[in-house]
mmCIF file of C-alpha atoms and ligand atoms in Angstrom:
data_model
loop_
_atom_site.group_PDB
_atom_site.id
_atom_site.type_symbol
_atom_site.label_atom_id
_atom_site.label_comp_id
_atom_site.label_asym_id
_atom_site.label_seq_id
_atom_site.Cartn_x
_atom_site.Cartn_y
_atom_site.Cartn_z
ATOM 1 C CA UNK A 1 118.972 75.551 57.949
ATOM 2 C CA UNK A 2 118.162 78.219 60.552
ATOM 3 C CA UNK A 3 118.268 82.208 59.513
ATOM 4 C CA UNK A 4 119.163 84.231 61.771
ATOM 5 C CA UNK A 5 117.680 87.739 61.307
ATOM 6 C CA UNK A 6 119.733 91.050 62.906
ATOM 7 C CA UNK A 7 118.181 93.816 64.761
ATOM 8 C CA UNK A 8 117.455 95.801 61.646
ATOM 9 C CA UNK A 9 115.718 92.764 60.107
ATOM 10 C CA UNK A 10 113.683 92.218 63.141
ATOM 11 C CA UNK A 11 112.528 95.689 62.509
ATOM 12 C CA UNK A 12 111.556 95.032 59.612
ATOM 13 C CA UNK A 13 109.493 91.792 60.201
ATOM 14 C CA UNK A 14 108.078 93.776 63.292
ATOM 15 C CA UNK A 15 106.602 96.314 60.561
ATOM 16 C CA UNK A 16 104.794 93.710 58.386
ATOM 17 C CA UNK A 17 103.978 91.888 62.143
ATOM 18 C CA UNK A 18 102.325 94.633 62.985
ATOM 19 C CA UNK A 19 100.381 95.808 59.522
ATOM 20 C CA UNK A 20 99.267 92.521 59.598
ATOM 21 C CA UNK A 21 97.520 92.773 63.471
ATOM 22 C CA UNK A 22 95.726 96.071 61.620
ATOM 23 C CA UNK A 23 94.309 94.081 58.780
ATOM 24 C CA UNK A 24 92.864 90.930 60.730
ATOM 25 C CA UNK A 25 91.687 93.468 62.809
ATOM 26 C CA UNK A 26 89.868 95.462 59.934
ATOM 27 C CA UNK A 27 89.087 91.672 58.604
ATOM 28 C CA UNK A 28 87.403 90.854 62.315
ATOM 29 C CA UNK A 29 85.354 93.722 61.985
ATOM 30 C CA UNK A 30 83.410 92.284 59.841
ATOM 31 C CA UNK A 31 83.076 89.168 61.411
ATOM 32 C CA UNK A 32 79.366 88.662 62.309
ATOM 33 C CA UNK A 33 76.309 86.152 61.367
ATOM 34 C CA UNK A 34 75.358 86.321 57.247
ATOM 35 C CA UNK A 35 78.701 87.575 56.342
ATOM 36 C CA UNK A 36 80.490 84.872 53.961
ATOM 37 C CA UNK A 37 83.987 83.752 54.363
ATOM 38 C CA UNK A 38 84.689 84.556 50.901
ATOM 39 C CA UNK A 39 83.992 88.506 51.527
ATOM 40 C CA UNK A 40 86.107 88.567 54.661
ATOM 41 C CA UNK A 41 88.675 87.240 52.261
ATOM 42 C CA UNK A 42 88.184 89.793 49.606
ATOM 43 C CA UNK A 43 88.235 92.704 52.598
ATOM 44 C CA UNK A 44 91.454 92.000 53.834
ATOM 45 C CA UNK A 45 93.329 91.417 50.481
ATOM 46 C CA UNK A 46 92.011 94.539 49.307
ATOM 47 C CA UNK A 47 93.667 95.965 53.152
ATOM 48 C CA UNK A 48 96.355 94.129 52.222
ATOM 49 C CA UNK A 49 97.263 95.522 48.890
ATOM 50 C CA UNK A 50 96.301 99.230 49.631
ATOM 51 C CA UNK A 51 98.936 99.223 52.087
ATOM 52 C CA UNK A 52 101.647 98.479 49.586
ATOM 53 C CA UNK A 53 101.943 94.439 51.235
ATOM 54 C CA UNK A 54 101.518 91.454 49.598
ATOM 55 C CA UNK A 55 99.372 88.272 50.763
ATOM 56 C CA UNK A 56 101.567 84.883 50.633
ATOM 57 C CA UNK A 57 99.098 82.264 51.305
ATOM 58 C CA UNK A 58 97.381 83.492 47.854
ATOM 59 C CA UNK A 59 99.233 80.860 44.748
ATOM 60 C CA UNK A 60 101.674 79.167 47.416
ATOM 61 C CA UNK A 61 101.369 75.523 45.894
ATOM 62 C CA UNK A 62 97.952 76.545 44.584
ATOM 63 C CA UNK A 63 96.051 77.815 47.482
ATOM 64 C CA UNK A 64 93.604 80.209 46.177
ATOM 65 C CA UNK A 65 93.144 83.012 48.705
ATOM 66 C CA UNK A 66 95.019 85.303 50.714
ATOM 67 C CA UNK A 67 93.200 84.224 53.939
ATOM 68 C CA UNK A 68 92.893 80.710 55.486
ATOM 69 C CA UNK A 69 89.300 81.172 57.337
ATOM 70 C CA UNK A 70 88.581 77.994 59.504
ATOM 71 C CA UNK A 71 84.892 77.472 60.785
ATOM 72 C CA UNK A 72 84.262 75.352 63.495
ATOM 73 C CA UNK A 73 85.507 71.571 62.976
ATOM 74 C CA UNK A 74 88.098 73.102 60.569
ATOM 75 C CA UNK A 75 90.993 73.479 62.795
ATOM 76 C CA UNK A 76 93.334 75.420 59.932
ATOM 77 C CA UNK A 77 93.827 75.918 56.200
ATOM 78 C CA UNK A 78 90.449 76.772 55.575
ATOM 79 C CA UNK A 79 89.681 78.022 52.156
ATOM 80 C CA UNK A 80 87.208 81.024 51.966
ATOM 81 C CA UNK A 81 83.680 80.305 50.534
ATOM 82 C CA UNK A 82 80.253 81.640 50.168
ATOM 83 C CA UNK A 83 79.769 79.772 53.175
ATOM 84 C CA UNK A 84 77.778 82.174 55.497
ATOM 85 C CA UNK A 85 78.981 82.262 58.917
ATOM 86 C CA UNK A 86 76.038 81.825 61.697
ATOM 87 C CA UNK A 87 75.391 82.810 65.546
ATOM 88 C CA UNK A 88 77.337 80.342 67.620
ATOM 89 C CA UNK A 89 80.451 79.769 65.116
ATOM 90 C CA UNK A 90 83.985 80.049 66.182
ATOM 91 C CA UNK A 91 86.422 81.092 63.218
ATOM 92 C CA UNK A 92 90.028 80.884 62.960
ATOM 93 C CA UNK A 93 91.637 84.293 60.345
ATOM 94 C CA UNK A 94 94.649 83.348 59.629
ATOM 95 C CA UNK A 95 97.152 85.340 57.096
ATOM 96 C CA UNK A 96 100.897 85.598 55.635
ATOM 97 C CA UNK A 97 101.903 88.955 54.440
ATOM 98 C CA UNK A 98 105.065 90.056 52.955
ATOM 99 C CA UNK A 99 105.717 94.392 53.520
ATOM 100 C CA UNK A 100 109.035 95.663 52.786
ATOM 101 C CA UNK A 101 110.508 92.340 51.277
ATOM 102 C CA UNK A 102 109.867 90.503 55.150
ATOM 103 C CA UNK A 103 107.315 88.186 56.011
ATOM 104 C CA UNK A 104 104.813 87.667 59.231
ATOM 105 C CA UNK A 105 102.301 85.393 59.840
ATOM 106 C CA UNK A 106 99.622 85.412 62.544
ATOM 107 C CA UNK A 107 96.311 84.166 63.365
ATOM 108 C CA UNK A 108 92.954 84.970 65.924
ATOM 109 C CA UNK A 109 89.626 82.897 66.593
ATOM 110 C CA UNK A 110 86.955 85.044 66.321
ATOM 111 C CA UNK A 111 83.368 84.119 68.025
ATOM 112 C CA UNK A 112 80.734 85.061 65.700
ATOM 113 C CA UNK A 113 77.817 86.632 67.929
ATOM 114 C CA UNK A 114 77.614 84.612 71.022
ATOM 115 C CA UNK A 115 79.529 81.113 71.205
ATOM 116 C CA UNK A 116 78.705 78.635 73.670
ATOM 117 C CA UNK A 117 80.122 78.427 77.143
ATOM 118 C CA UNK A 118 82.535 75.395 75.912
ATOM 119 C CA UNK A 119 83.654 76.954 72.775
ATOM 120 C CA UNK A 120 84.477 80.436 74.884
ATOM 121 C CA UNK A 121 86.579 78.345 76.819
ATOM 122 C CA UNK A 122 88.104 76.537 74.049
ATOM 123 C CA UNK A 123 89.329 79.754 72.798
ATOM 124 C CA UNK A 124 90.516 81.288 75.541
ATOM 125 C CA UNK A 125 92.943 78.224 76.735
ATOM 126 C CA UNK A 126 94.168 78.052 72.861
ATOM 127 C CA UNK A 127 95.014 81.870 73.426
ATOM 128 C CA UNK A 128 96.859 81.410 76.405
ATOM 129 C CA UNK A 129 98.779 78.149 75.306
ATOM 130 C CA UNK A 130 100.132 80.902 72.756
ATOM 131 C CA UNK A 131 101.666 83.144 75.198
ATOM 132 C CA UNK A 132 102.316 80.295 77.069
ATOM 133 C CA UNK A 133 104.550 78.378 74.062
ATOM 134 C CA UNK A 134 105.553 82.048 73.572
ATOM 135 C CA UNK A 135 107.120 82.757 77.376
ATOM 136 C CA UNK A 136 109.310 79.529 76.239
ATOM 137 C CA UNK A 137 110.958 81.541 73.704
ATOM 138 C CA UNK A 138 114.554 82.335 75.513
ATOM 139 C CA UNK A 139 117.937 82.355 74.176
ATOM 140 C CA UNK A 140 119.282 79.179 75.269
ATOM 141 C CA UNK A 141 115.851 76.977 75.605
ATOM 142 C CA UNK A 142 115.259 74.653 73.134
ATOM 143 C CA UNK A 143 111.655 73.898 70.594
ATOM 144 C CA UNK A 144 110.866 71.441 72.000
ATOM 145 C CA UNK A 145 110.446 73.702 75.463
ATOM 146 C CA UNK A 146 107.957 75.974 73.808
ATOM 147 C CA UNK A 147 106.166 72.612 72.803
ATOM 148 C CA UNK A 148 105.460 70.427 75.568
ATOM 149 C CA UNK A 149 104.388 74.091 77.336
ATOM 150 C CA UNK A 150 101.873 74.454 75.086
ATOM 151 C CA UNK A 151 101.071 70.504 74.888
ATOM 152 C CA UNK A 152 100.657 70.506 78.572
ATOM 153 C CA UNK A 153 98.751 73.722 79.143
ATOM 154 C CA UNK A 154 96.215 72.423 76.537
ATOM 155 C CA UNK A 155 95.822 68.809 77.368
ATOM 156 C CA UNK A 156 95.982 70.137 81.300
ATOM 157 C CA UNK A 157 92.431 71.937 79.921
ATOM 158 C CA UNK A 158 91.103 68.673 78.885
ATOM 159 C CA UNK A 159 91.957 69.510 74.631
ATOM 160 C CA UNK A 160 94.045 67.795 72.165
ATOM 161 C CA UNK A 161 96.990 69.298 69.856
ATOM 162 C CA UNK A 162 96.856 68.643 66.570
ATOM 163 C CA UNK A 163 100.127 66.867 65.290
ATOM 164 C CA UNK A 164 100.416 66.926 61.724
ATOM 165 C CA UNK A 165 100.633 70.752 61.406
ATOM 166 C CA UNK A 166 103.192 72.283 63.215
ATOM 167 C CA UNK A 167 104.557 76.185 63.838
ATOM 168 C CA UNK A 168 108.092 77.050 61.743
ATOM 169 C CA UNK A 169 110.375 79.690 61.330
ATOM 170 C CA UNK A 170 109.659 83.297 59.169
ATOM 171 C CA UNK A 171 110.338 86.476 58.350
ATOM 172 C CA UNK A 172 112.535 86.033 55.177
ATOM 173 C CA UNK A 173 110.145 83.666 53.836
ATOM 174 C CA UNK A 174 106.747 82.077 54.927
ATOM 175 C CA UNK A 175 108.057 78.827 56.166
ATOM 176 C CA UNK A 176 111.740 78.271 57.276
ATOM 177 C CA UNK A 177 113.475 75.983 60.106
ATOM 178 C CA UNK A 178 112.848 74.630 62.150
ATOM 179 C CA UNK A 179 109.310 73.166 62.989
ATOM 180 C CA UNK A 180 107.763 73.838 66.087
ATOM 181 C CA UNK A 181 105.844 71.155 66.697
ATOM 182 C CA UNK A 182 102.380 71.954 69.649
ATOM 183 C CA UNK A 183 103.379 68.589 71.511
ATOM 184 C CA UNK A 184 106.880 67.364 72.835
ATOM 185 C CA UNK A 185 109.435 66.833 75.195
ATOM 186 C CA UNK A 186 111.441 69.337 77.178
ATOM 187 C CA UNK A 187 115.044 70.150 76.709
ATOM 188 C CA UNK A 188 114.923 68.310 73.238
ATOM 189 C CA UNK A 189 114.913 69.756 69.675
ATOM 190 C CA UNK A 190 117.105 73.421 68.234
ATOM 191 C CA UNK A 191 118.344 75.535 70.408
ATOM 192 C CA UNK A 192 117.135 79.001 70.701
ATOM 193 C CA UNK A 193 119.368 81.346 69.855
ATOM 194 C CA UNK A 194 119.707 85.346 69.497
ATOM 195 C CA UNK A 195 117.918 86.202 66.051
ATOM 196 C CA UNK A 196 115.445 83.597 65.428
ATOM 197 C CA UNK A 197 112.331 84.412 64.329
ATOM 198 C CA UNK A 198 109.191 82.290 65.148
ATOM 199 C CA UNK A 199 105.651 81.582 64.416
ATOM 200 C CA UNK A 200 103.901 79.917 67.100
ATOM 201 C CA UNK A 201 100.628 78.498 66.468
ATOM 202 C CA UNK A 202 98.685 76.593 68.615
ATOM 203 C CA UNK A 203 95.813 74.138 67.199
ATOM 204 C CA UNK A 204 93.973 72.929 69.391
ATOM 205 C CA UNK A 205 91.117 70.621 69.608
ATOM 206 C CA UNK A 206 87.984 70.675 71.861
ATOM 207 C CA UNK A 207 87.919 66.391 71.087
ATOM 208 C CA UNK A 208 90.496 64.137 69.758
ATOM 209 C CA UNK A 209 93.527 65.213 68.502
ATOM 210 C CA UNK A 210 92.894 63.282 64.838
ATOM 211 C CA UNK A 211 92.219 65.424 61.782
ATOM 212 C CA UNK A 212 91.264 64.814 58.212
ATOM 213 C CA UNK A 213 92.060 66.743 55.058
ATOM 214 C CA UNK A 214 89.797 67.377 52.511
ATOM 215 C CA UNK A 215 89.865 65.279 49.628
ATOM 216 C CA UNK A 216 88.414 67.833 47.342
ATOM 217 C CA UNK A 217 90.686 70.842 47.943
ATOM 218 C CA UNK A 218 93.539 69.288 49.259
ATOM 219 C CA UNK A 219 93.684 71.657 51.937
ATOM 220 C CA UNK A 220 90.778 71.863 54.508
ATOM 221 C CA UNK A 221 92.278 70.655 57.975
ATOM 222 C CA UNK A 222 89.332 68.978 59.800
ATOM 223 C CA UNK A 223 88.946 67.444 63.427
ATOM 224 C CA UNK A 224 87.900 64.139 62.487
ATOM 225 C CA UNK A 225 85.152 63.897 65.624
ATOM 226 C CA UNK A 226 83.728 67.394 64.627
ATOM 227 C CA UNK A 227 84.355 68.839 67.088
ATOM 228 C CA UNK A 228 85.220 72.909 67.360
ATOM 229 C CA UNK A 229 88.745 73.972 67.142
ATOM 230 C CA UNK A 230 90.649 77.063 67.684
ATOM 231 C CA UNK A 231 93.981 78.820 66.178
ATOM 232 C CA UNK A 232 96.048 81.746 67.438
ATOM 233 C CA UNK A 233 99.043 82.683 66.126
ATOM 234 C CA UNK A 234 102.314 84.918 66.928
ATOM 235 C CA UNK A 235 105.323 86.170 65.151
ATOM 236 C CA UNK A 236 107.894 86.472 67.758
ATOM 237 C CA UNK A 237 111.711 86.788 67.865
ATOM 238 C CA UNK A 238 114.124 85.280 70.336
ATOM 239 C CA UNK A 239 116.069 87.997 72.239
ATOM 240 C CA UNK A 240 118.693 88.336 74.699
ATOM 241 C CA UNK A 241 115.634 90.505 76.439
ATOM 242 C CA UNK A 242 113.334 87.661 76.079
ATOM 243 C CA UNK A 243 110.536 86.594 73.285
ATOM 244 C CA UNK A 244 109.815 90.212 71.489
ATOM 245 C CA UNK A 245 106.456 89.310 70.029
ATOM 246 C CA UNK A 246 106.402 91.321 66.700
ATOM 247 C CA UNK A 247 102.747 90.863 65.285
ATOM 248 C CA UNK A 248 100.023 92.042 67.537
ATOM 249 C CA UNK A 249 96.498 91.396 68.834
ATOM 250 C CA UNK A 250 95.903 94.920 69.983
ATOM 251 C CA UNK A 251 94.076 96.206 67.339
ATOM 252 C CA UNK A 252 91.631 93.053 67.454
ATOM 253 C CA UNK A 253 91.053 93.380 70.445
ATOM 254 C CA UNK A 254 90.423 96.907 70.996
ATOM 255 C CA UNK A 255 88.010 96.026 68.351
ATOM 256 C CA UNK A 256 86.248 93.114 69.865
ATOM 257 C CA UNK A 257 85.876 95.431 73.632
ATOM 258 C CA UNK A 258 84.724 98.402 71.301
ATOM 259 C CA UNK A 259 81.675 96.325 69.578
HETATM 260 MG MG1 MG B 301 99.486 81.456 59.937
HETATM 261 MG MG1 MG B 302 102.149 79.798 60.459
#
C-alpha cells in the first residue's frame, strides 16, 4: 500500500533529507586515498547520533553498519571494512536516517583523488539519470515514467541498469510502495499522486547489467564483469508544484569545489 504523507509530514522528511546531505557531506570529507571504509562509517554514525538522528541501515535484517560504502565493482550494499580506499577508486556513501520519527535516504559517488576519464564519466551520467528519473516525478505520471527515463538516459550513455535492486517509497519507514524499478516502460506502473514520497536511485553499470551477491555477507552487490559502478540517490516528494527534492547534494558539493 502507498502512504501518502501531508505537507507537514513532508516537512518533516525534508528535515531528516536534509541532515542527512550534511552528514555524507561531513562523511565525504574524509574521503581520500589510505582512509578505510570502516572509519568513514564510524564518522558519520557518530554525525549521525550527535545530531539527535538515528541510522536505519545499522540491524535492519542484520546489516551491521550505518553506512553502505560501495568501492568500485560493488554497485550497492557495500559493507564498511578496513579496506583502504586508493587513488583512482570511485565509492558509492549511501545512508538511511530517521530525525524526528521520519525517514530519508540518499546516496553520492565520491572519486577518491583522481578517477579515470571513463569512471568521471560514469559518474556524472549516473548523476544526471537521477535528476533525470527525478524531472519524471509529476502528479499524474506514472513509475514506470521515471524508469524508462532513467533506463534510457543511461543505456543512451552506453551503461547498463542494474535490475534486481530497485528505488521504493520512504519517509515513514525505510522501504514502502511501490518499487521504482531503473528500467521500464512508459505510461505503465502507480500513478503519481500528490503526497508520495520517493527515493530514486540510479545503479548503474559501466559493463553489463548482471550482478552477484556475496556469498559471505549476504549483502555485497557486485557487477559480475568488474567493472566500476556508480549510485546517487534522492529523496523527493511528488507535488502539485512538481518533484520537491527533499535531501540535498549541496553541502557535498560545496565540499568537493572547496577541496
Ligand atoms: Mg539509499
Ligand atoms: Mg534507497
Amino acid at each position: 500500500m502507498i502512504l501518502l504523507k501531508t505537507k507537514e509530514e513532508i516537512a518533516l522528511i525534508r528535515d531528516a533529507g536534509q541532515l542527512l546531505g550534511k552528514c555524507i557531506a561531513e562523511v565525504g570529507k574524509h574521503v581520500r586515498p589510505g582512509i578505510t571504509t570502516a572509519y568513514l562509517d564510524q564518522i558519520g554514525e557518530q554525525y549521525i547520533r550527535d545530531h539527535g538522528a538515528k541510522p536505519l541501515c545499522k540491524g535492519f535484517e542484520g546489516f551491521p553498519s550505518a553506512f553502505c560504502i560501495s568501492v568500485n565493482e560493488v554497485v550497492v550494499h557495500g559493507i564498511p571494512s578496513e579496506l583502504f580506499l586508493k587513488e583512482g577508486d570511485n565509492v558509492s556513501i549511501d545512508c538511511v536516517i530517521e530525525y524526528n520519527g521520519y525517514v530519508a535516504d540518499s546516496s553520492y559517488t565520491f572519486a577518491v583523488g583522481e578517477v579515470k576519464p571513463e569512471v568521471r564519466r560514469l559518474m556524472k551520467v549516473t548523476r544526471e539519470a537521477l535528476y533525470i528519473g527525478l524531472d519524471q516525478c509529476k502528479v499524474g505520471n506514472r513509475v514506470g515514467d521515471i524508469s524508462h527515463a532513467v533506463q534510457m538516459h543511461c543505456e543512451k550513455n552506453g551503461y547498463s541498469v542494474v535490475r534486481e535492486l530497485c528505488g521504493h517509497g520512504v519517509g515513514f519507514k525505510m522501504h514502502e510502495d511501490p518499487s521504482v524499478p531503473n528500467f521500464g516502460v512508459k505510461g505503465t506502473g502507480p500513478l503519481l499522486k500528490e503526497g508520495m514520497v520517493l527515493a530514486v536511485e540510479p545503479m548503474v553499470c559501466m559493463g553489463s547489467k548482471n550482478v552477484v551477491f556475496s556469498k559471505e555477507d549476504g549483502w555485497t552487490c557486485s557487477t559480475r564483469d568488474r567493472k566500476p559502478a556508480a549510485h546517487y540517490e534522492h529523496t523527493v516528494a511528488i507535488t502539485p508544484e512538481g518533484p520537491d527534492i527533499l535531501t540535498t547534494f549541496d553541502f557535498i558539493e560545496k565540499n568537493i569545489k572547496e577541496s
